[in-house]
Structures are given as C-alpha cells and as structure tokens.
Amino acid sequence: MSENQLPPNEDEEEEYYEHHRIVADKGQTLMRIDHYLKHHLSGVTRTKLQNAIETESVKVNDKPVKSSYKVKPFDIITVAMPHPPRITEILAENIPLSITYEDPEVLVLNKPAGMVVHPAYGNWNGTVVNALLYHFENLPTGRNGEARPGLIHRIDKDTSGLLVIAKTEYAMAHVARQFFEHTTERTYYAIIWGIPKEDKGTIVGHIGRSARDRKVMAVYTDGSQGKHAVTHYEVLATYKYVSLIKCKLETGRTHQIRAHFQFLGHPLFGDPVYGGDKILRGTTSGSYRAFVDNCLQILPRQALHAKSLGFVHPRTKQWLQFESELPEDFRTVLEKWDKYANQ
C-alpha cells in the first residue's frame, strides 16, 4: 500500500489513473513533498499524503519519492489512483448490510455476491460504499483522500464474503498497513474444475493485465510483466469432476485466485471471465450436461467466497478472527456435486 494503499480486488493490482498533476512554480523554494501537496490539495490530511507517497501513488518527474523529498522549481508532481476520476459525488443509499462484527473502530461485513464494493463506471449505485455512507457518518475517506468511505480492501462483485471497514482515521491507517504488509489472514473457498495433482500446493506467478483483453488478468511466470503473486491452496474435497479448495492469499492482486487457477488448468466453476462457465471435465452431452447446466443456473458466477478474515485490532492490539458461512447458492451446488459423485 492491495487485497490495501487500498488493496485491489481479492484480489487486489489495478490500472492507475492520474487524478492530479501539479507543476511547481519557477520560484518554488525547497519544501517537503507532503507539505507541498497539503497546501495544493484541499481536504487531504498529511497522514493520507504520506501513505500515498509510501505506496508510490505520488510521483515526481515520473519517479516515486519519499516523504522527505524536497520539491524544486518546475518539478512535475502526479497523484494516481486505481479508478478513473469522477465529478459527481457518491450518494448515500439505504441498503441493508450484513454485519458480522462492529465496534467503535472497525466493522466487518459479509458481502453478498452481486454487490459491487465501490462505485465505478457502470456501477455508481447499489454498492457497499453507497450503503456505508447512509448507515455511518464521518467515515474516513480512504487512501489518498479519495471517496472510498471506510474502505480498506475489496472483493469482486460476484465474490461473496468478508470485508473489514474502518470507522476512524486511526483504524484506517493501522488496518490498511496490515494489508500492505501482508500480515492479515484471508482464506477463500472455491470450487474449481478438475482435481489438482497435489492435495496442497503453492502457485507463484506474476499477475498482470492480459495483452489481448484488459479486463482479464494473465499469469507471467517469467516475471516479465505484472506483479508478484502467491496463492497457497489445499484441496478439501473432490467430486469426480470438480474440487472444493481453500486458498490463502500471500499477496492480493486483481483476480488472483481466478487467474492462478485458470493458469493451472482448473478455472473456477461458473467463472464467465476465465472460462469456467462451461463444461471443462466429463462429457458434454446427456444427463451430465443437464446436471452441469442446472448447477450453473443455481450459481451463475465464479464459485468463490471470502471465508475467513483475521487482523490485529487497531486499538486493543488483539488478534480478531472471523468466519462466514458459505452462501446458499454455493452450498446448494456443492451438495448437488456431492450427490452426483456418490450416486
């Protein structure tokens, strides 16, 4: 700071968009970059600016700098964020939230599949952030002062499960730091096509945007592109043509689990982006096809659930650990596969 810095989705490295570009005057005296930006960007605290600098969201002459950097005449300073700029404000909406835990500092939500976490192009309404703005006042604005009230990390729209929300600036800074340093604990349950050769394993491979389709993430094992990504997994059960796995994220890149398992030849069941929404194991006709089609109708999304979340409480310094039940669509499809495999 990525899952921060606000981590990207699950998932979380994204394409960044320039939000601010400032050219220092020719008469500019030497001044620390954080002090300089505090004077030039309204409504942004020095702490947020320092966090932005630490996460390399702030660059001077196209190079990241430290907070101690002294701005000089004609320096070109840019501030980039992982979402396009938006002129209109985010509206508060009375949307029910499933709250797993809440205290004065943090809030843990159980997000349903189909709900976008943060407003973006095509999804300005009905998001977790819209709901947070309605239910809670004075939430911290998130990394770099952008409009992400309370949001520390995200998961994909069609991924269900746990999210932690900061209710104070203090909590935002301390919990976000844990995400950045990968000291949180996050596990996901997924249904994948096929049965991995090993019951336990680790997938290592840089993840970056695909050259063919910018909406899809690709794995670059030679490290030539993308960001370092590590996923640990364990097979919990097998059902002839699919498997239930548990994944533990060591890093947090966009679509990390989805891209890593597609790369292994085991796309997530139901995942339309990575080819899991069609029959990849077994026959493609007859009663089996009807069975799979029925499962895909019940679970018309990637079979991925953020099952557990652990982090150190920002005030008490105690470890907090949360678990969430698999959603109904996920459970139903698992039960159907279990019956099919044991008939």
Coordinates of C-alpha atoms in Angstrom, one line a residue:
M1 CA 0.0 0.0 0.0
S2 CA -3.6 -4.2 -2.2
E3 CA -6.5 -7.3 -1.4
N4 CA -4.5 -2.0 0.7
Q5 CA -2.9 1.7 0.0
L6 CA -6.2 0.2 -0.7
P7 CA -5.6 -3.3 -1.9
P8 CA -7.1 -4.3 -5.2
N9 CA -9.9 -6.9 -5.5
E10 CA -9.0 -10.3 -3.9
D11 CA -8.0 -9.9 -5.2
E12 CA -6.3 -6.5 -5.4
E13 CA -3.0 -4.6 -8.9
E14 CA -5.0 -2.3 -11.0
E15 CA -4.6 0.1 -13.8
Y16 CA -4.0 3.6 -12.3
Y17 CA -5.5 6.9 -13.4
E18 CA -4.0 10.3 -12.9
H19 CA -6.1 12.5 -10.7
H20 CA -3.8 15.4 -10.1
R21 CA -0.9 16.9 -12.0
I22 CA 0.9 19.9 -10.5
V23 CA 3.9 21.8 -11.9
A24 CA 6.0 23.6 -9.3
D25 CA 6.5 27.3 -10.0
K26 CA 9.8 28.6 -11.1
G27 CA 10.2 30.5 -7.8
Q28 CA 9.3 27.5 -5.7
T29 CA 11.5 27.2 -2.6
L30 CA 12.6 23.8 -1.4
M31 CA 9.7 22.1 0.5
R32 CA 8.9 18.6 1.6
I33 CA 6.6 16.8 -0.8
D34 CA 3.9 16.1 1.8
H35 CA 3.8 19.7 3.0
Y36 CA 3.7 20.9 -0.6
L37 CA 0.7 18.7 -1.5
K38 CA -1.1 19.6 1.7
H39 CA -1.1 23.2 0.5
H40 CA -2.1 22.3 -3.0
L41 CA -4.8 19.6 -2.5
S42 CA -7.8 20.6 -0.4
G43 CA -9.3 18.3 2.2
V44 CA -6.4 15.9 2.3
T45 CA -4.6 15.2 5.6
R46 CA -0.8 14.9 5.9
T47 CA -1.2 11.3 7.0
K48 CA -3.1 10.4 3.9
L49 CA -0.5 12.1 1.8
Q50 CA 2.3 10.3 3.5
N51 CA 0.5 7.0 3.0
A52 CA 0.0 7.8 -0.7
I53 CA 3.7 8.6 -1.0
E54 CA 4.7 5.4 0.7
T55 CA 2.6 3.4 -1.7
E56 CA 4.1 5.1 -4.7
S57 CA 0.9 6.8 -5.8
V58 CA 2.7 10.1 -5.8
K59 CA 5.5 10.6 -8.3
V60 CA 7.8 13.5 -9.1
N61 CA 9.0 13.6 -12.7
D62 CA 7.6 10.1 -13.2
K63 CA 9.5 8.6 -10.3
P64 CA 8.3 7.6 -6.8
V65 CA 9.8 9.7 -4.0
K66 CA 10.0 9.6 -0.2
S67 CA 8.1 12.0 2.1
S68 CA 11.3 13.8 2.7
Y69 CA 11.8 14.7 -0.9
K70 CA 12.1 18.5 -1.4
V71 CA 10.0 19.9 -4.2
K72 CA 12.1 22.1 -6.6
P73 CA 11.1 24.6 -9.3
F74 CA 9.5 23.0 -12.4
D75 CA 9.0 19.6 -10.7
I76 CA 6.0 17.7 -12.2
I77 CA 4.1 16.1 -9.4
T78 CA 1.4 13.5 -10.2
V79 CA -1.1 11.7 -8.0
A80 CA -2.6 8.5 -9.4
M81 CA -5.4 6.3 -8.1
P82 CA -6.8 2.9 -9.2
H83 CA -10.0 4.3 -10.5
P84 CA -11.0 7.0 -13.1
P85 CA -11.7 10.5 -11.7
R86 CA -15.4 11.2 -11.2
I87 CA -17.0 14.6 -10.9
T88 CA -20.3 13.8 -9.2
E89 CA -20.4 12.8 -5.6
I90 CA -21.3 9.3 -4.3
L91 CA -24.8 9.2 -2.9
A92 CA -25.9 7.6 0.3
E93 CA -28.4 4.8 -0.1
N94 CA -30.5 2.9 2.4
I95 CA -29.2 -0.6 1.5
P96 CA -29.2 -3.3 4.2
L97 CA -25.8 -4.5 5.4
S98 CA -25.0 -7.9 6.9
I99 CA -22.8 -7.0 9.8
T100 CA -20.6 -9.8 11.3
Y101 CA -18.8 -7.6 13.8
E102 CA -18.8 -3.9 14.9
D103 CA -17.1 -1.7 17.5
P104 CA -16.2 2.0 17.6
E105 CA -13.1 1.4 15.3
V106 CA -14.0 -1.3 12.8
L107 CA -16.8 -3.0 11.0
V108 CA -16.8 -6.5 9.4
L109 CA -19.3 -7.1 6.7
N110 CA -20.4 -10.2 4.9
K111 CA -20.9 -9.1 1.4
P112 CA -23.4 -10.9 -0.8
A113 CA -22.5 -12.0 -4.4
G114 CA -23.6 -9.5 -7.0
M115 CA -22.9 -6.4 -4.9
V116 CA -20.2 -4.1 -6.1
V117 CA -17.9 -2.8 -3.3
H118 CA -17.1 0.6 -4.7
P119 CA -18.9 2.9 -7.2
A120 CA -17.2 2.9 -10.6
Y121 CA -18.2 3.3 -14.2
G122 CA -21.3 1.3 -14.8
N123 CA -21.9 0.8 -11.1
W124 CA -22.5 4.2 -9.4
N125 CA -25.3 2.9 -7.2
G126 CA -26.2 0.0 -5.0
T127 CA -22.6 -0.5 -3.8
V128 CA -21.2 -1.2 -0.3
V129 CA -19.9 2.3 -0.2
N130 CA -23.3 3.8 -1.0
A131 CA -24.7 1.8 1.9
L132 CA -21.9 2.8 4.3
L133 CA -22.5 6.5 3.6
Y134 CA -26.1 6.1 4.6
H135 CA -25.6 4.0 7.7
F136 CA -22.5 5.6 9.2
E137 CA -21.3 9.2 9.5
N138 CA -17.8 10.7 9.3
L139 CA -16.1 7.6 7.9
P140 CA -12.5 8.1 6.8
T141 CA -12.2 8.7 3.1
G142 CA -9.6 6.0 2.4
R143 CA -6.3 6.1 0.6
N144 CA -5.1 9.4 -0.7
G145 CA -8.3 11.2 0.3
E146 CA -10.4 9.8 -2.5
A147 CA -14.1 9.0 -1.9
R148 CA -13.8 5.4 -0.5
P149 CA -15.5 5.9 2.9
G150 CA -14.1 3.4 5.3
L151 CA -12.9 1.0 2.6
I152 CA -9.6 -0.8 3.3
H153 CA -9.8 -3.6 0.7
R154 CA -12.3 -5.1 -1.8
I155 CA -13.5 -8.3 -3.3
D156 CA -15.0 -8.8 -6.7
K157 CA -18.7 -8.0 -7.4
D158 CA -19.6 -11.7 -7.8
T159 CA -17.4 -12.9 -5.0
S160 CA -19.1 -13.2 -1.6
G161 CA -17.7 -12.9 1.9
L162 CA -15.9 -10.9 4.5
L163 CA -14.8 -7.3 4.3
V164 CA -13.3 -5.1 7.1
I165 CA -14.3 -1.4 7.1
A166 CA -12.5 1.3 9.1
K167 CA -14.8 3.6 11.1
T168 CA -12.0 6.1 12.1
E169 CA -8.9 7.6 10.5
Y170 CA -6.8 5.8 13.1
A171 CA -8.3 2.4 12.2
M172 CA -7.9 3.1 8.5
A173 CA -4.2 3.8 8.8
H174 CA -3.4 0.8 11.1
V175 CA -5.5 -1.9 9.4
A176 CA -4.5 -0.7 5.9
R177 CA -0.9 -1.0 6.9
Q178 CA -1.5 -4.7 7.8
F179 CA -2.9 -5.3 4.4
F180 CA 0.0 -3.6 2.8
E181 CA 2.5 -5.7 4.8
H182 CA 0.5 -8.9 4.3
T183 CA 0.1 -9.6 8.0
T184 CA -3.6 -10.1 7.7
E185 CA -5.0 -13.6 7.3
R186 CA -7.5 -14.2 4.5
T187 CA -8.8 -17.5 3.3
Y188 CA -11.2 -18.2 0.4
Y189 CA -13.2 -21.3 -0.5
A190 CA -13.6 -22.0 -4.2
I191 CA -15.0 -24.7 -6.5
I192 CA -12.7 -25.5 -9.4
W193 CA -12.9 -27.7 -12.4
G194 CA -10.9 -30.9 -12.1
I195 CA -8.7 -32.3 -9.4
P196 CA -5.3 -30.9 -8.8
K197 CA -2.3 -33.3 -8.8
E198 CA -1.3 -32.3 -5.3
D199 CA -3.6 -32.0 -2.3
K200 CA -1.7 -29.0 -1.1
G201 CA 0.4 -26.5 -3.1
T202 CA 1.5 -23.0 -3.8
I203 CA 1.0 -21.1 -7.0
V204 CA 3.7 -18.5 -7.8
G205 CA 3.4 -16.3 -10.9
H206 CA 3.3 -12.6 -11.7
I207 CA -0.2 -11.4 -12.5
G208 CA -0.9 -8.5 -14.9
R209 CA -3.4 -7.3 -17.5
S210 CA -3.7 -9.6 -20.5
A211 CA -2.4 -8.0 -23.7
R212 CA -5.4 -9.5 -25.5
D213 CA -8.1 -8.4 -23.1
R214 CA -7.6 -5.6 -20.5
K215 CA -10.5 -7.0 -18.4
V216 CA -8.7 -10.3 -17.9
M217 CA -5.6 -10.9 -15.8
A218 CA -2.9 -13.2 -17.1
V219 CA -0.1 -15.1 -15.3
Y220 CA 3.5 -14.3 -16.4
T221 CA 5.8 -16.9 -14.9
D222 CA 8.9 -15.3 -16.2
G223 CA 8.1 -12.1 -14.2
S224 CA 8.3 -10.0 -17.4
Q225 CA 5.0 -8.3 -16.6
G226 CA 2.6 -7.8 -13.7
K227 CA 3.2 -8.1 -10.0
H228 CA 4.5 -10.9 -7.9
A229 CA 1.6 -13.1 -6.7
V230 CA 1.5 -16.1 -4.4
T231 CA -1.6 -18.3 -3.6
H232 CA -1.4 -21.2 -1.2
Y233 CA -4.1 -23.9 -1.6
E234 CA -5.5 -27.1 -0.1
V235 CA -7.9 -29.5 -1.6
L236 CA -10.8 -30.0 0.9
A237 CA -12.9 -32.4 -1.1
T238 CA -13.2 -33.8 -4.6
Y239 CA -16.5 -34.6 -6.6
K240 CA -15.3 -36.6 -9.6
Y241 CA -15.1 -33.6 -12.0
V242 CA -14.7 -30.6 -9.6
S243 CA -13.0 -29.9 -6.3
L244 CA -13.6 -27.8 -3.3
I245 CA -10.4 -25.9 -2.3
K246 CA -9.3 -23.5 0.4
C247 CA -6.9 -20.7 -0.7
K248 CA -4.8 -18.5 1.5
L249 CA -3.5 -15.3 -0.1
E250 CA 0.0 -14.3 0.5
T251 CA -0.4 -11.3 -1.9
G252 CA -3.5 -9.5 -3.1
R253 CA -3.7 -9.0 -6.9
T254 CA -6.7 -8.4 -9.0
H255 CA -8.4 -11.7 -9.8
Q256 CA -5.5 -13.5 -8.2
I257 CA -7.3 -16.8 -7.3
R258 CA -9.3 -16.8 -10.6
A259 CA -6.2 -16.1 -12.7
H260 CA -3.9 -18.5 -10.9
F261 CA -6.2 -21.5 -11.2
Q262 CA -7.1 -20.8 -14.8
F263 CA -3.4 -20.8 -15.4
L264 CA -3.2 -24.3 -13.8
G265 CA -5.9 -25.6 -16.0
H266 CA -8.5 -25.5 -13.2
P267 CA -10.7 -22.5 -13.7
L268 CA -13.2 -21.6 -11.0
F269 CA -16.6 -23.3 -11.6
G270 CA -19.1 -20.8 -13.1
D271 CA -16.5 -18.1 -13.8
P272 CA -17.5 -16.5 -17.1
V273 CA -14.4 -14.4 -17.4
Y274 CA -11.9 -17.3 -17.2
G275 CA -13.8 -20.0 -19.0
G276 CA -15.4 -21.8 -16.0
D277 CA -19.0 -21.3 -17.1
K278 CA -18.9 -24.3 -19.5
I279 CA -18.2 -28.0 -19.1
L280 CA -14.5 -28.5 -18.8
R281 CA -14.5 -32.0 -17.4
G282 CA -16.6 -35.0 -18.3
T283 CA -19.0 -35.5 -21.3
T284 CA -20.6 -32.5 -22.9
S285 CA -24.0 -34.2 -23.6
G286 CA -26.8 -36.2 -22.0
S287 CA -27.9 -36.1 -18.4
Y288 CA -24.5 -34.9 -17.2
R289 CA -24.8 -31.8 -19.4
A290 CA -28.2 -31.1 -17.9
F291 CA -26.8 -31.6 -14.4
V292 CA -24.0 -29.1 -15.0
D293 CA -26.3 -26.6 -16.7
N294 CA -28.6 -26.7 -13.7
C295 CA -25.6 -26.1 -11.3
L296 CA -24.6 -23.1 -13.4
Q297 CA -28.1 -21.7 -13.3
I298 CA -28.1 -22.0 -9.5
L299 CA -24.6 -20.5 -9.3
P300 CA -24.2 -18.1 -12.3
R301 CA -20.9 -16.6 -11.1
Q302 CA -17.5 -17.7 -10.0
A303 CA -17.7 -20.1 -7.1
L304 CA -15.5 -18.0 -4.8
H305 CA -16.2 -17.0 -1.2
A306 CA -14.1 -14.9 1.2
K307 CA -14.5 -17.4 4.1
S308 CA -12.3 -16.0 6.9
L309 CA -10.6 -12.8 7.8
G310 CA -8.1 -12.1 10.6
F311 CA -6.2 -8.9 11.6
V312 CA -4.9 -7.1 14.7
H313 CA -7.4 -4.7 16.2
P314 CA -6.0 -1.1 15.8
R315 CA -6.7 -0.1 19.4
T316 CA -6.6 -3.2 21.5
K317 CA -3.8 -4.9 19.5
Q318 CA -5.7 -8.2 19.9
W319 CA -6.0 -10.6 17.1
L320 CA -9.5 -10.7 15.6
Q321 CA -10.6 -13.7 13.6
F322 CA -13.9 -14.0 11.7
E323 CA -15.6 -16.8 9.8
S324 CA -18.5 -16.7 7.4
E325 CA -20.8 -19.4 6.2
L326 CA -20.9 -20.4 2.5
P327 CA -23.8 -18.6 0.8
E328 CA -26.9 -20.7 -0.2
D329 CA -26.0 -20.9 -3.9
F330 CA -22.5 -22.1 -3.2
R331 CA -23.8 -24.7 -0.6
T332 CA -26.5 -25.9 -2.9
V333 CA -24.1 -26.6 -5.8
L334 CA -21.7 -28.4 -3.5
E335 CA -24.5 -30.6 -2.2
K336 CA -25.5 -31.4 -5.8
W337 CA -21.9 -32.3 -6.8
D338 CA -21.6 -34.5 -3.7
K339 CA -24.7 -36.4 -4.6
Y340 CA -23.6 -36.8 -8.2
A341 CA -20.2 -38.1 -7.2
N342 CA -21.6 -40.6 -4.8
Q343 CA -24.5 -41.9 -6.8

